[in-house]
Coordinates of N, CA, C and O in Angstrom, one line a residue:
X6 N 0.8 -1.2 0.0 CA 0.0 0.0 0.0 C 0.9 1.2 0.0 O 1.9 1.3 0.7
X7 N 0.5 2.2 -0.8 CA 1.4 3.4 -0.9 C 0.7 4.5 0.4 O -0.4 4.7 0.7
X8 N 1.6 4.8 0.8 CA 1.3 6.6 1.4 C 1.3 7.3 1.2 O 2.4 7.8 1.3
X9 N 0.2 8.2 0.8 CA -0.3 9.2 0.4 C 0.5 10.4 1.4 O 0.6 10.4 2.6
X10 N 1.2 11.4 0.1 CA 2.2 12.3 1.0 C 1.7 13.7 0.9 O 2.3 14.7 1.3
X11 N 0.2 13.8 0.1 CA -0.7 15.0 0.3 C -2.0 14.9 0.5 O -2.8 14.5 -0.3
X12 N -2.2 15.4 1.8 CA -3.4 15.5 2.1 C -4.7 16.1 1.3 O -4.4 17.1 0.6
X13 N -6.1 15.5 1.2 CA -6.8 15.7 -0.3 C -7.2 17.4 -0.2 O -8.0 17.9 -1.0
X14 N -6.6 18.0 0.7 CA -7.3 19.2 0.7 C -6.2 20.3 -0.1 O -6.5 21.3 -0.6
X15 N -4.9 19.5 0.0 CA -3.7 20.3 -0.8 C -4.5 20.5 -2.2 O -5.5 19.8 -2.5
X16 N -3.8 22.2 -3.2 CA -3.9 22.1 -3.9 C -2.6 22.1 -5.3 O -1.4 22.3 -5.3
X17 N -3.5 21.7 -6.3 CA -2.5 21.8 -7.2 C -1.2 23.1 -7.1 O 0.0 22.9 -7.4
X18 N -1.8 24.3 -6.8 CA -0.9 25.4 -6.8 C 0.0 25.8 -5.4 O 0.6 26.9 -5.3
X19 N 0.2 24.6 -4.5 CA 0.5 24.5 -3.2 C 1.9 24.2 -3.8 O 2.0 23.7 -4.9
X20 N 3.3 24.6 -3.1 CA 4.4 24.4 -3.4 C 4.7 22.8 -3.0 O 5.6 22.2 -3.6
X21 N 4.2 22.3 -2.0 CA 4.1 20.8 -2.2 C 3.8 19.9 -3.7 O 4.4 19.0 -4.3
X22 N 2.8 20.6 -3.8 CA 2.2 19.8 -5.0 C 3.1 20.2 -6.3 O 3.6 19.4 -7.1
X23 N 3.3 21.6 -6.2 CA 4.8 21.1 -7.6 C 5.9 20.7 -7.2 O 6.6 20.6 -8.1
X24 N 6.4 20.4 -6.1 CA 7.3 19.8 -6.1 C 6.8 18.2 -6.1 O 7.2 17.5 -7.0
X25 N 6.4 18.0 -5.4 CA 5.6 16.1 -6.6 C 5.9 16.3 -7.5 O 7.0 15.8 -8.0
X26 N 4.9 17.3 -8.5 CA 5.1 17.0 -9.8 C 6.3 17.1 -10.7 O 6.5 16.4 -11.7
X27 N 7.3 18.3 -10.1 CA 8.9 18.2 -10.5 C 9.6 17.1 -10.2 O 10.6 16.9 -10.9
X28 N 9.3 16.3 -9.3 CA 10.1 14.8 -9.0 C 9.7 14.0 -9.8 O 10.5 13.1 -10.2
X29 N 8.4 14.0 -10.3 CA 7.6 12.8 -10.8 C 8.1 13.2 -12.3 O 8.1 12.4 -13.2
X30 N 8.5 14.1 -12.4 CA 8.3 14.6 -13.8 C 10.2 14.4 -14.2 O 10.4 13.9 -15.3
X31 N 11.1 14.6 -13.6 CA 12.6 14.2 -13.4 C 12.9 12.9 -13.3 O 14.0 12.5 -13.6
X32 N 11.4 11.7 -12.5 CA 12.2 10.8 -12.1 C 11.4 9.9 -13.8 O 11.9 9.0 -14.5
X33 N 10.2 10.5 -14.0 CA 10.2 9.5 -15.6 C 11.4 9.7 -16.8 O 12.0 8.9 -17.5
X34 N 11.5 11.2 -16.6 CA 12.8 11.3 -17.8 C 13.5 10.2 -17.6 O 13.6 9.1 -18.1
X35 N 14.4 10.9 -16.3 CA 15.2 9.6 -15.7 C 16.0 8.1 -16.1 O 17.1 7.5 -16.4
X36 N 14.6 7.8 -16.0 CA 14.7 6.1 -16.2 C 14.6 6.1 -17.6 O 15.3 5.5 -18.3
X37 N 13.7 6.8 -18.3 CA 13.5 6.9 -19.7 C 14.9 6.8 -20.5 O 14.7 6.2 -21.5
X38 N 16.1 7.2 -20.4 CA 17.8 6.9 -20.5 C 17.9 5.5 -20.2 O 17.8 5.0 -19.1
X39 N 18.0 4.9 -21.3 CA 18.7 3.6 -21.0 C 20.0 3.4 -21.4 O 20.9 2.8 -20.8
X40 N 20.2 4.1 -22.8 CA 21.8 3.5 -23.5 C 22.8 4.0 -22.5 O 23.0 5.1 -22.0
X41 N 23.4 2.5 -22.4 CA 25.1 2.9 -21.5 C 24.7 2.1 -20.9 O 25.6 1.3 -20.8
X42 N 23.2 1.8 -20.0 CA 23.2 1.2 -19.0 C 23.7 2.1 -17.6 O 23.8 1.5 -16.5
X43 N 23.9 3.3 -17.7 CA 24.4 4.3 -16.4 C 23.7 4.4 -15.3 O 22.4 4.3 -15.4
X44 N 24.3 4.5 -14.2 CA 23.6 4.7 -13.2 C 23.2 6.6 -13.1 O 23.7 7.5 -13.7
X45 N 22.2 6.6 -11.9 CA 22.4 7.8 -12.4 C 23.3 9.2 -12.0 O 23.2 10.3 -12.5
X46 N 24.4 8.7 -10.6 CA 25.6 9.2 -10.6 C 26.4 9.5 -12.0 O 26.8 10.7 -12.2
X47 N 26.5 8.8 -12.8 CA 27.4 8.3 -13.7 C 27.2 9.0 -15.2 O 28.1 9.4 -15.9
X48 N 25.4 9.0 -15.5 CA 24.6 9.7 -16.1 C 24.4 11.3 -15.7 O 23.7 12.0 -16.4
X49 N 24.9 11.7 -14.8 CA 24.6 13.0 -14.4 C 26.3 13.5 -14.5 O 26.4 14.7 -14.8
X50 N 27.2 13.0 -14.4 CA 28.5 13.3 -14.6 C 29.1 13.8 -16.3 O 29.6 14.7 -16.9
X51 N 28.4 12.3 -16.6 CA 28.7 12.1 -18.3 C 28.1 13.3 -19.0 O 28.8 14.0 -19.8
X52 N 26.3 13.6 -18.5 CA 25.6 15.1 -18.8 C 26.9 16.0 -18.6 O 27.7 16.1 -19.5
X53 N 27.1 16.7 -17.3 CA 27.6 17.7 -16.9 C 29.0 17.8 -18.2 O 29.5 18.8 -18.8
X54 N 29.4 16.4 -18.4 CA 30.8 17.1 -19.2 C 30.5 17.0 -20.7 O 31.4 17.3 -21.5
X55 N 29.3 16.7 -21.0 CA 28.9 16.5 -22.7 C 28.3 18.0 -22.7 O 28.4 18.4 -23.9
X56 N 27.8 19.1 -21.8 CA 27.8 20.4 -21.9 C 28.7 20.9 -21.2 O 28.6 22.0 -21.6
X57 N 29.4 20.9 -20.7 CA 30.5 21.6 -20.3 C 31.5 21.8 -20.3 O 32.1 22.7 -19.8
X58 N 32.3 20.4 -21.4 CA 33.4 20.2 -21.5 C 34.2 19.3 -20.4 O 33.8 18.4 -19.6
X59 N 35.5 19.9 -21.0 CA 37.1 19.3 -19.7 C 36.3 19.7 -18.3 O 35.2 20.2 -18.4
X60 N 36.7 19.4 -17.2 CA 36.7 19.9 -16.3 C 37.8 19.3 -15.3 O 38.1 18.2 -15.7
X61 N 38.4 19.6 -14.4 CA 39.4 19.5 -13.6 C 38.6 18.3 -12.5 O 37.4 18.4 -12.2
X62 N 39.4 17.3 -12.1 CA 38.5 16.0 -11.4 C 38.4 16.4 -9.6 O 37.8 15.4 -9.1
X63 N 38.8 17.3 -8.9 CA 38.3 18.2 -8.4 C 37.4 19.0 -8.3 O 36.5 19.0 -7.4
X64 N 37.4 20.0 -9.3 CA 36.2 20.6 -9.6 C 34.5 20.0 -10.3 O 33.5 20.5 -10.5
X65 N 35.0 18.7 -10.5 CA 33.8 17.9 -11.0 C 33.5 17.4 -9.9 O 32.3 17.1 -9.8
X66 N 34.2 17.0 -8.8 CA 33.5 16.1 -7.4 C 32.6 17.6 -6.8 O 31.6 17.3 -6.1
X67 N 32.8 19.0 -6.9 CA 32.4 19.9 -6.0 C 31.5 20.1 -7.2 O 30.3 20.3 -6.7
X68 N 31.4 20.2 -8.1 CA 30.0 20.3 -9.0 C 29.0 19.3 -8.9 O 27.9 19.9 -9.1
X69 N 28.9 18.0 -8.5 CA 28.6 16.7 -8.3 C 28.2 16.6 -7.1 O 27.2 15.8 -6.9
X70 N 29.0 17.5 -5.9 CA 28.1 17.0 -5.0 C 28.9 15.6 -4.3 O 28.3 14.5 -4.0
X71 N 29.7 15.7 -4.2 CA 30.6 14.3 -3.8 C 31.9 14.7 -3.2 O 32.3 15.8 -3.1
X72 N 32.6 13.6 -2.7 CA 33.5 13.7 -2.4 C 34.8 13.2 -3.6 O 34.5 12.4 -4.5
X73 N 36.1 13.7 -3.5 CA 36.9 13.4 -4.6 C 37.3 12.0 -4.8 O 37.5 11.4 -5.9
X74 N 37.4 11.4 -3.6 CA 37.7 9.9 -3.9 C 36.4 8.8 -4.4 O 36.6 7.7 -4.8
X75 N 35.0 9.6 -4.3 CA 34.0 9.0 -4.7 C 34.3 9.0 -6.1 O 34.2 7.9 -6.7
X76 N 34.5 10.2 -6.9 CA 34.4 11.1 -8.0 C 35.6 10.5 -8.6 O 35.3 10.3 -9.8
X77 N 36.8 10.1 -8.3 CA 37.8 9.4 -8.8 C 37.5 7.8 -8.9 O 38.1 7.1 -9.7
X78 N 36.8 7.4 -8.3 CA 36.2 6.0 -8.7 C 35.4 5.9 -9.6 O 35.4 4.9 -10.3
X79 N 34.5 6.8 -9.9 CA 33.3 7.1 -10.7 C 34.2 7.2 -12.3 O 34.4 6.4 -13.2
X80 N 34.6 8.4 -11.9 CA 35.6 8.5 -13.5 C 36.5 7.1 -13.6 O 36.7 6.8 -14.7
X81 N 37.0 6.1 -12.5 CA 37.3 4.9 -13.3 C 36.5 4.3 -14.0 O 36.5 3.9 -15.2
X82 N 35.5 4.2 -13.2 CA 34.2 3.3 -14.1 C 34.1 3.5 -15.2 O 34.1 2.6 -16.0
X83 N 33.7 5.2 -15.4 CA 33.6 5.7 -17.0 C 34.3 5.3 -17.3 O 33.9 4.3 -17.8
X84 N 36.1 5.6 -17.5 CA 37.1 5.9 -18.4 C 37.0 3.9 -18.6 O 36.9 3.6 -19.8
X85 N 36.9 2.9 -17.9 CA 37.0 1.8 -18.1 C 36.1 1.3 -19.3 O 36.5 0.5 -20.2
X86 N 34.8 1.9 -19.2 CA 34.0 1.9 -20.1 C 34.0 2.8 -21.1 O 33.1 3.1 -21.8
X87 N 35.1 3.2 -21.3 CA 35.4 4.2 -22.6 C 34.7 5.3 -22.9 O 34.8 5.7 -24.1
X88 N 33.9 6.1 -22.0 CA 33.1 7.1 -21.8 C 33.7 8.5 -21.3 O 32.9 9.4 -21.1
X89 N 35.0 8.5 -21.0 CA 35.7 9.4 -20.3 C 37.2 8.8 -20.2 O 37.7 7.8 -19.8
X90 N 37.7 10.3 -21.0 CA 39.3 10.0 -20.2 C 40.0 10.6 -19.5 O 39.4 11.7 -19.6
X91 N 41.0 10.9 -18.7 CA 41.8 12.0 -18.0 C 42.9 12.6 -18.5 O 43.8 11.8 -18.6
X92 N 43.1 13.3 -18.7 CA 44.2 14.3 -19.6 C 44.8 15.1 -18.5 O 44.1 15.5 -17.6
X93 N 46.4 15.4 -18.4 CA 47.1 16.8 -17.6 C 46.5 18.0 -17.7 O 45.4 17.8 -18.2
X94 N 46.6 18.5 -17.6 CA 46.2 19.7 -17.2 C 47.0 20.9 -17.2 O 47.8 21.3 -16.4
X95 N 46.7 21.6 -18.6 CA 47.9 22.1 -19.2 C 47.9 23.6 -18.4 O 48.4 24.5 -19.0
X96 N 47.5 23.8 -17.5 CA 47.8 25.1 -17.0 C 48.4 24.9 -15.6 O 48.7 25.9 -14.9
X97 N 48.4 23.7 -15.2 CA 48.7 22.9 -13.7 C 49.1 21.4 -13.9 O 48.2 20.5 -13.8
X98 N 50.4 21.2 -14.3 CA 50.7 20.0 -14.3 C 50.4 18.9 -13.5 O 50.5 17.7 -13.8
X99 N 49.6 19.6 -12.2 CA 49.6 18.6 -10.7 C 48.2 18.5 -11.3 O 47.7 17.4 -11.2
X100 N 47.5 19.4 -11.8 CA 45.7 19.0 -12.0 C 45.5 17.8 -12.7 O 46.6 17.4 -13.2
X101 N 44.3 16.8 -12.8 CA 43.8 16.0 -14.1 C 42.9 16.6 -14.6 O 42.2 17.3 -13.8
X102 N 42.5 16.6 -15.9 CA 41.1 16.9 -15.9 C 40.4 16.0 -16.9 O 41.1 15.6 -17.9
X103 N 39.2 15.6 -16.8 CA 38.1 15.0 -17.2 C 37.6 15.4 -18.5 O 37.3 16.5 -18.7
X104 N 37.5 14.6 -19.5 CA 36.5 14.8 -20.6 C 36.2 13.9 -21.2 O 37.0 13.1 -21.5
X105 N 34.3 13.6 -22.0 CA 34.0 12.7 -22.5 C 34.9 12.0 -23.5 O 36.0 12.6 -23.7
X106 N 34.7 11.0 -24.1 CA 35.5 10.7 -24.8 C 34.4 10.8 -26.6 O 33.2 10.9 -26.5
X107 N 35.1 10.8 -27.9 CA 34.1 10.3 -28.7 C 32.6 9.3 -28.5 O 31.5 9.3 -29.1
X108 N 33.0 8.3 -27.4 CA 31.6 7.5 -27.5 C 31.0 7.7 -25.9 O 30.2 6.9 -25.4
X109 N 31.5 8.6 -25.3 CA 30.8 9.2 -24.1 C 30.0 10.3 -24.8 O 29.0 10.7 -24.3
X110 N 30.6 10.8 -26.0 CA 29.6 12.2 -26.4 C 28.2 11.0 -27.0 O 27.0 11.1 -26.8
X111 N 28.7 10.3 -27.6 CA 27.3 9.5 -28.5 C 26.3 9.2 -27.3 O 25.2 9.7 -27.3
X112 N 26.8 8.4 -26.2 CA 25.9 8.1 -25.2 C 25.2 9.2 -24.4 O 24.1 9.1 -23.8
X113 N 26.1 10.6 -24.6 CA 25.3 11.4 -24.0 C 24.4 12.0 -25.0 O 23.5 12.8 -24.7
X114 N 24.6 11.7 -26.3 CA 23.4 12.9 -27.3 C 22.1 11.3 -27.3 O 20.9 11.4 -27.2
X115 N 22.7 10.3 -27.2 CA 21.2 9.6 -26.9 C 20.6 9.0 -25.8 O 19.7 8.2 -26.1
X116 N 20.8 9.3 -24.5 CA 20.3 9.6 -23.1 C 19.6 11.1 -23.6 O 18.4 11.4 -23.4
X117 N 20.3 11.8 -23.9 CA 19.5 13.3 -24.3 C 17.9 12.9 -24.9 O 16.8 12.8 -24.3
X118 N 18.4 12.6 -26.4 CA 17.7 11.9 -27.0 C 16.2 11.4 -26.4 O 15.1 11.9 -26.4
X119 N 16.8 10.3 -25.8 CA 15.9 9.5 -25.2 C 14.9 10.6 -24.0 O 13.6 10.5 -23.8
X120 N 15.5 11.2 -23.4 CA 15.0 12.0 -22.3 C 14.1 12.7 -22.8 O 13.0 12.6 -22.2
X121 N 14.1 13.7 -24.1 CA 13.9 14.5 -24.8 C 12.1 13.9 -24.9 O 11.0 14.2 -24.4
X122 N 12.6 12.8 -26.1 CA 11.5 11.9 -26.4 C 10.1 11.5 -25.4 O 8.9 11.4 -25.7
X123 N 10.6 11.2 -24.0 CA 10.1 10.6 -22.8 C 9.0 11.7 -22.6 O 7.8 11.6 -22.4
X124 N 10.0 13.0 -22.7 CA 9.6 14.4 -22.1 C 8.1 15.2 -23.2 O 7.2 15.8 -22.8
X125 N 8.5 14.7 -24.5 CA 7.7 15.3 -26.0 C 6.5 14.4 -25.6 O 5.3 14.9 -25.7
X126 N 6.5 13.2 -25.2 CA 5.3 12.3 -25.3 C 4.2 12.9 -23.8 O 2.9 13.0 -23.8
X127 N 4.8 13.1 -23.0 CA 4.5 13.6 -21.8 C 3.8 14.4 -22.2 O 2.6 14.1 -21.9
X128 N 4.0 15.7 -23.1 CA 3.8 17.3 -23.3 C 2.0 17.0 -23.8 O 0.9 17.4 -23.4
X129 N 2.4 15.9 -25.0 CA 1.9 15.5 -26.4 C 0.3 15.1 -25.7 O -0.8 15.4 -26.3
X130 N 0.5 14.4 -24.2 CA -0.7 14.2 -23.6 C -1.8 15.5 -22.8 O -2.6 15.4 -21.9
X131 N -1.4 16.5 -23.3 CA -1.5 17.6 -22.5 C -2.6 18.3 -23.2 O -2.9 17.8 -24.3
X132 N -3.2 19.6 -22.9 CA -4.1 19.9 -23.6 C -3.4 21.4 -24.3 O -2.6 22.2 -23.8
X133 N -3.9 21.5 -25.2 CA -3.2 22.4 -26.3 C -2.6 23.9 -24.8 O -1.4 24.2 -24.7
X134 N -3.7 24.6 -24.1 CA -2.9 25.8 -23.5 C -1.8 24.9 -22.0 O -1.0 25.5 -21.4
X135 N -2.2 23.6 -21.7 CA -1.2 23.2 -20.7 C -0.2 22.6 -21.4 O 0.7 22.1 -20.7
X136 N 0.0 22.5 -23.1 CA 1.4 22.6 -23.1 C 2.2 23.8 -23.6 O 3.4 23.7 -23.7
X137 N 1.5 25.0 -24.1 CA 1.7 26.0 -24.0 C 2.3 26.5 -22.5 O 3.3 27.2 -22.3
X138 N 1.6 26.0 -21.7 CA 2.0 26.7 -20.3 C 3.7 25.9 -20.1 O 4.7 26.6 -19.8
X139 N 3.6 24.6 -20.3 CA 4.9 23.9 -19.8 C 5.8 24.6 -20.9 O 6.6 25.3 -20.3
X140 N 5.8 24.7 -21.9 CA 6.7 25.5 -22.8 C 7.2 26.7 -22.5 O 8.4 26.8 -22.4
X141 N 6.5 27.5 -22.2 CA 7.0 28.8 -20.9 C 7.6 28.4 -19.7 O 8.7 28.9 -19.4
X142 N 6.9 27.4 -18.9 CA 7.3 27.3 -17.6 C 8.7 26.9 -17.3 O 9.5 27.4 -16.5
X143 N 8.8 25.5 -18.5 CA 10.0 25.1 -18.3 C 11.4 25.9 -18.4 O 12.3 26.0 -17.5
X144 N 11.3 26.5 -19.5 CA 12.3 27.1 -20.0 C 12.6 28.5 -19.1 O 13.8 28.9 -19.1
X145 N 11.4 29.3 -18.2 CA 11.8 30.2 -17.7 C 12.1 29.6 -15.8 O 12.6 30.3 -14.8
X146 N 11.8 28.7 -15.8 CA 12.6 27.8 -14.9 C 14.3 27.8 -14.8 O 15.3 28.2 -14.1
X147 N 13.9 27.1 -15.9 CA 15.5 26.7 -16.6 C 16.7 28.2 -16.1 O 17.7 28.1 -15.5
X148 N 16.0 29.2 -16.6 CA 16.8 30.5 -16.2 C 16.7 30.7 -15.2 O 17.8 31.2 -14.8
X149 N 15.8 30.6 -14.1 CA 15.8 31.2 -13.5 C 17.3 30.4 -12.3 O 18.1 31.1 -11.7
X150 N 17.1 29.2 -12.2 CA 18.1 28.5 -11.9 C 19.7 29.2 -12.0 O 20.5 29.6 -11.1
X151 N 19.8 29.2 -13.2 CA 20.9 29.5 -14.1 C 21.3 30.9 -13.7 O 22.4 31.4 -13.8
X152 N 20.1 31.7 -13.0 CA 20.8 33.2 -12.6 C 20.9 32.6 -11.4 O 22.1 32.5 -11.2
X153 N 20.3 32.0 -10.5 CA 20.7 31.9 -9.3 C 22.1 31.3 -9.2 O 22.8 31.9 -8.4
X154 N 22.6 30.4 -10.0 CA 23.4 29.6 -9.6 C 25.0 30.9 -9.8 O 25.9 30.9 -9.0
X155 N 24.8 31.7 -10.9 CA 25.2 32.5 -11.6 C 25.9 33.7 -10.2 O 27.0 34.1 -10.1
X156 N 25.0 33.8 -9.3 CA 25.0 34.8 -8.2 C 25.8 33.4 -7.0 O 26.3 33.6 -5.9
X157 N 25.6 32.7 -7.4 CA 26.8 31.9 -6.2 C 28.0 31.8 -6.5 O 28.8 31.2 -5.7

């Protein structure tokens, strides 16, 4: 039996209730990524460096949310699986830094892909002004994050 984690008087516009639906809505994409087989540590790493580039394997454990010996195991996994390799670090000989490899970018344009697709079918069930509304919403979401993060 499941537990009901809102009471029936909540409403749709209660900050509870979108945060349900942002989890619910994050955790179908989610799984919807299958190629690679990634976990989603692994898949949220491979993301970060198929838009962002190199990054220093340091500054990927503090982007990540991890610790560096976690983050140095992680990148074995990848790099073992041919999805990532470590390169010097030409402005700090002592740095490594991290970058997909050719078939770490493939696996990341079709987890995209696939996410994308999960996300279009979602929309596709919606009624012509609620997906009008997600079309705005998402995207000025999206920013709004991006200035916050921007100001840290």
């Amino acid at each position: 039996m499941h537990k009901r984690v809102m009471e029936p008087a909540d409403t749709q516009e209660s900050p509870e209730a979108l945060m349900i639906a942002v989890e619910q809505l994050v955790l179908h994409v989610r799984r919807s990524a299958t190629t690679g087989g990634l976990s989603t540590a692994a898949s949220s790493v491979l993301g970060f460096l198929g838009r962002e580039g190199a990054y220093r394997l340091t500054d990927l454990a503090r982007t990540q949310r991890v610790s560096q010996p976690n983050m140095t195991q992680l990148v074995t996994r990848l790099e073992r699986a041919g999805l990532v390799r470590r390169t010097a670090d030409s402005r700090d000989g002592r740095g490594v830094l991290v970058e997909a490899t050719d078939a770490g970018m493939e696996v990341f344009r079709q987890r995209r892909t696939e996410r994308a697709r999960a996300l279009q079918e979602i929309v596709e069930r919606l009624t012509g002004p609620e997906q009008e509304a997600v079309r705005t919403a998402l995207p000025a979401l999206a920013r709004a994050i991006g200035d916050s993060a921007a100001e840290d």
